[in-house]
Short mmCIF file of C-alpha atoms in Angstrom, two decimals:
data_model
loop_
_atom_site.label_atom_id
_atom_site.label_comp_id
_atom_site.label_asym_id
_atom_site.label_seq_id
_atom_site.Cartn_x
_atom_site.Cartn_y
_atom_site.Cartn_z
CA UNK I 76 99.22 130.93 10.55
CA UNK I 77 95.40 131.07 10.78
CA UNK I 78 95.50 134.85 10.50
CA UNK I 79 97.64 134.55 7.39
CA UNK I 80 95.24 132.05 5.81
CA UNK I 81 92.23 134.28 6.55
CA UNK I 82 94.03 137.23 4.99
CA UNK I 83 94.93 135.19 1.92
CA UNK I 84 91.35 133.97 1.57
CA UNK I 85 90.04 137.51 1.88
CA UNK I 86 92.46 138.75 -0.76
CA UNK I 87 91.48 135.94 -3.12
CA UNK I 88 87.81 136.74 -2.52
CA UNK I 89 88.45 140.41 -3.23
CA UNK I 90 90.29 139.48 -6.40
CA UNK I 91 87.37 137.31 -7.49
CA UNK I 92 84.99 140.19 -6.90
CA UNK I 93 87.11 142.68 -8.80
CA UNK I 94 87.69 140.34 -11.73
CA UNK I 95 84.02 139.38 -11.92
CA UNK I 96 82.76 142.92 -12.45
CA UNK I 97 84.73 146.07 -11.81
CA UNK I 98 81.54 148.09 -11.93
CA UNK I 99 79.71 146.05 -9.28
CA UNK I 100 79.07 146.85 -5.61
CA UNK I 101 82.61 145.82 -4.59
CA UNK I 102 84.57 149.09 -4.85
CA UNK I 103 87.82 150.73 -3.88
CA UNK I 104 86.64 154.31 -4.41
CA UNK I 105 84.99 156.93 -2.20
CA UNK I 106 82.62 155.26 0.31
CA UNK I 107 78.94 155.61 -0.53
CA UNK I 108 76.49 157.16 1.90
CA UNK I 109 73.92 155.22 3.89
CA UNK I 110 71.06 156.20 1.56
CA UNK I 111 72.83 154.59 -1.39
CA UNK I 112 73.62 151.50 0.67
CA UNK I 113 69.93 151.28 1.58
CA UNK I 114 69.02 151.48 -2.10
CA UNK I 115 71.51 148.68 -2.85
CA UNK I 116 69.93 146.60 -0.06
CA UNK I 117 66.45 147.03 -1.54
CA UNK I 118 67.68 146.20 -5.04
CA UNK I 119 69.34 143.00 -3.76
CA UNK I 120 66.16 142.06 -1.85
CA UNK I 121 63.91 142.65 -4.86
CA UNK I 122 66.21 141.28 -7.57
CA UNK I 123 68.02 138.37 -5.95
CA UNK I 124 65.33 137.43 -3.39
CA UNK I 125 68.04 136.29 -1.01
CA UNK I 126 65.44 135.51 1.65
CA UNK I 127 64.36 132.42 -0.33
CA UNK I 128 66.10 129.25 0.80
CA UNK I 129 65.35 126.85 -2.03
CA UNK I 130 67.89 124.67 -3.87
CA UNK I 131 68.98 126.09 -7.24
CA UNK I 132 67.26 124.59 -10.26
CA UNK I 133 69.20 121.95 -12.23
CA UNK I 134 71.19 123.53 -15.02
CA UNK I 135 71.11 126.98 -13.39
CA UNK I 136 74.88 127.02 -12.91
CA UNK I 137 74.46 127.52 -9.17
CA UNK I 138 74.99 125.14 -6.25
CA UNK I 139 74.05 124.99 -2.58
CA UNK I 140 76.04 123.48 0.31
CA UNK I 141 75.49 123.16 4.06
CA UNK I 142 77.77 123.10 7.08
CA UNK I 143 77.53 123.74 10.82
CA UNK I 144 79.90 124.95 13.53
CA UNK I 145 79.53 125.04 17.29
CA UNK I 146 81.30 126.60 20.25
CA UNK I 147 80.82 126.53 24.02
CA UNK I 148 81.04 129.82 25.89
CA UNK I 149 81.66 129.89 29.62
CA UNK I 150 78.90 132.37 30.41
CA UNK I 151 75.14 132.16 31.02
CA UNK I 152 72.75 132.43 28.11
CA UNK I 153 71.35 135.66 29.60
CA UNK I 154 74.72 137.29 28.77
CA UNK I 155 75.68 135.36 25.65
CA UNK I 156 72.46 135.76 23.68
CA UNK I 157 72.12 139.59 23.77
CA UNK I 158 75.85 140.07 23.16
CA UNK I 159 75.95 137.66 20.21
CA UNK I 160 72.84 138.86 18.38
CA UNK I 161 74.02 142.49 18.31
CA UNK I 162 76.03 142.71 15.10
CA UNK I 163 77.69 145.92 16.25
CA UNK I 164 79.54 143.69 18.72
CA UNK I 165 80.99 141.78 15.75
CA UNK I 166 82.94 144.81 14.57
CA UNK I 167 86.62 144.18 15.26
CA UNK I 168 85.92 140.48 15.71
CA UNK I 169 84.57 139.53 12.29
CA UNK I 170 87.39 139.72 9.75
CA UNK I 171 87.43 143.12 8.02
CA UNK I 172 83.96 144.20 9.25
CA UNK I 173 84.04 147.99 9.65
CA UNK I 174 80.46 148.99 10.31
CA UNK I 175 76.84 147.87 10.22
CA UNK I 176 74.21 150.06 8.57
CA UNK I 177 70.67 149.42 9.85
CA UNK I 178 67.94 150.25 7.36
CA UNK I 179 64.86 149.08 9.27
CA UNK I 180 64.26 147.60 12.73
CA UNK I 181 60.81 146.41 13.77
CA UNK I 182 58.87 143.58 15.41
CA UNK I 183 56.80 141.19 13.31
CA UNK I 184 54.74 139.33 15.86
CA UNK I 185 57.16 138.08 18.52
CA UNK I 186 60.18 138.28 16.22
CA UNK I 187 62.45 141.27 15.75
CA UNK I 188 63.33 141.85 12.09
CA UNK I 189 66.38 143.96 11.18
CA UNK I 190 67.27 144.91 7.61
CA UNK I 191 70.97 145.76 7.53
CA UNK I 192 74.15 145.94 5.51
CA UNK I 193 77.53 144.79 6.81
CA UNK I 194 80.31 146.91 5.32
CA UNK I 195 83.65 145.13 4.99
CA UNK I 196 86.97 146.52 3.81
CA UNK I 197 89.39 144.00 2.28
CA UNK I 198 93.00 144.73 1.32
CA UNK I 199 93.76 143.97 -2.31
CA UNK I 200 96.92 144.92 -4.22
CA UNK I 201 97.70 147.98 -2.13
CA UNK I 202 94.17 149.33 -2.04
CA UNK I 203 90.96 148.69 -0.09
CA UNK I 204 88.00 146.94 -1.67
CA UNK I 205 84.69 147.69 0.02
CA UNK I 206 82.16 144.86 0.04
CA UNK I 207 78.56 145.33 1.15
CA UNK I 208 76.75 142.28 2.47
CA UNK I 209 72.99 142.96 2.47
CA UNK I 210 71.06 140.96 5.06
CA UNK I 211 67.94 140.49 7.10
CA UNK I 212 68.25 139.26 10.69
CA UNK I 213 65.23 137.76 12.48
CA UNK I 214 65.61 137.36 16.25
CA UNK I 215 63.43 135.05 18.34
CA UNK I 216 64.00 136.04 21.97
CA UNK I 217 61.75 133.38 23.44
CA UNK I 218 63.37 130.53 21.54
CA UNK I 219 66.92 131.88 21.92
CA UNK I 220 67.82 131.72 18.23
CA UNK I 221 68.11 134.00 15.24
CA UNK I 222 68.13 133.59 11.49
CA UNK I 223 69.94 135.67 8.90
CA UNK I 224 69.69 135.68 5.12
CA UNK I 225 72.29 137.63 3.15
CA UNK I 226 73.54 138.44 -0.34
CA UNK I 227 77.08 139.45 -1.28
CA UNK I 228 78.36 140.39 -4.72
CA UNK I 229 78.94 138.45 -6.99
CA UNK I 230 75.88 136.45 -5.96
CA UNK I 231 76.92 134.59 -2.81
CA UNK I 232 73.82 133.90 -0.70
CA UNK I 233 74.09 132.70 2.89
CA UNK I 234 71.31 131.43 5.16
CA UNK I 235 72.09 131.11 8.85
CA UNK I 236 70.24 129.72 11.85
CA UNK I 237 72.11 130.35 15.12
CA UNK I 238 70.81 128.43 18.13
CA UNK I 239 71.74 129.11 21.76
CA UNK I 240 71.46 126.23 24.27
CA UNK I 241 71.87 126.30 28.05
CA UNK I 242 74.40 123.77 29.30
CA UNK I 243 75.13 122.63 32.82
CA UNK I 244 76.47 125.28 35.13
CA UNK I 245 76.76 128.66 33.46
CA UNK I 246 77.90 127.53 30.01
CA UNK I 247 76.13 128.24 26.72
CA UNK I 248 76.48 126.35 23.45
CA UNK I 249 76.19 128.36 20.24
CA UNK I 250 75.55 126.33 17.09
CA UNK I 251 75.46 127.93 13.64
CA UNK I 252 73.72 126.07 10.83
CA UNK I 253 74.97 127.54 7.56
CA UNK I 254 73.71 127.18 4.01
CA UNK I 255 75.71 128.70 1.16
CA UNK I 256 74.59 129.28 -2.41
CA UNK I 257 76.82 130.52 -5.23
CA UNK I 258 77.81 129.89 -8.82
CA UNK I 259 79.00 126.29 -9.07
CA UNK I 260 82.53 127.43 -9.90
CA UNK I 261 82.67 129.40 -6.62
CA UNK I 262 80.72 127.22 -4.19
CA UNK I 263 83.70 125.38 -2.64
CA UNK I 264 85.53 128.65 -2.10
CA UNK I 265 82.41 130.34 -0.70
CA UNK I 266 81.90 127.52 1.81
CA UNK I 267 85.54 127.34 2.92
CA UNK I 268 85.90 131.10 3.26
CA UNK I 269 82.48 131.52 4.89
CA UNK I 270 82.98 128.78 7.47
CA UNK I 271 86.47 130.06 8.35
CA UNK I 272 85.11 133.57 8.81
CA UNK I 273 82.29 132.39 11.07
CA UNK I 274 84.67 130.27 13.14
CA UNK I 275 86.98 133.25 13.65
CA UNK I 276 84.03 135.40 14.73
CA UNK I 277 82.78 132.72 17.12
CA UNK I 278 86.20 132.46 18.78
CA UNK I 279 86.53 136.23 19.10
CA UNK I 280 83.05 136.64 20.59
CA UNK I 281 83.71 133.78 23.02
CA UNK I 282 86.87 135.49 24.24
CA UNK I 283 85.19 138.89 24.57
CA UNK I 284 82.20 137.49 26.46
CA UNK I 285 84.27 135.32 28.80
CA UNK I 286 86.57 138.28 29.50
CA UNK I 287 83.51 140.46 30.30
CA UNK I 288 84.39 142.81 27.44
CA UNK I 289 80.83 142.24 26.21
#
């Protein structure tokens, strides 16, 4: 049942993307190369400034909403943290995520900054719609947390802070603090779909880590 609901949500999201602008970054044609994806990332960074986490101005037609989810993984933080922060490990666990394109990877002080694009393929009316989510991930190894800002067509911005906490024994708690921003008409859908997707990814990563697959 949950799988069916996630599929339905994904199809509705794909439909919204297609109906919003057929000429936008969501596409069902020949996949673009990494250089073009990198150019799209830079354009999203420069134009939409998705790294800024400030409430939309009144009357802008956009809204912001917050939520948080948490899961306990039966494994030590020394295993959970490196497995969780590596987005390549999310492939096959995050719904429809097919690959991660890294544009830049460097340290800024003690933090590791990664500019990347998550490429998702969503089924829609017998074809595949490709959606590129452009993001920056900032990893703090000493504090055991990371932050990610992202932009997805047609203007859904997500800010994440994922905190890893040692529990008694060998357990680790992973808490994701999520902030969504979108056009007011889409905000409820963006939150519901985004939270469901993150919960599914959390559960899949938990299973993989506890089974020693990661």
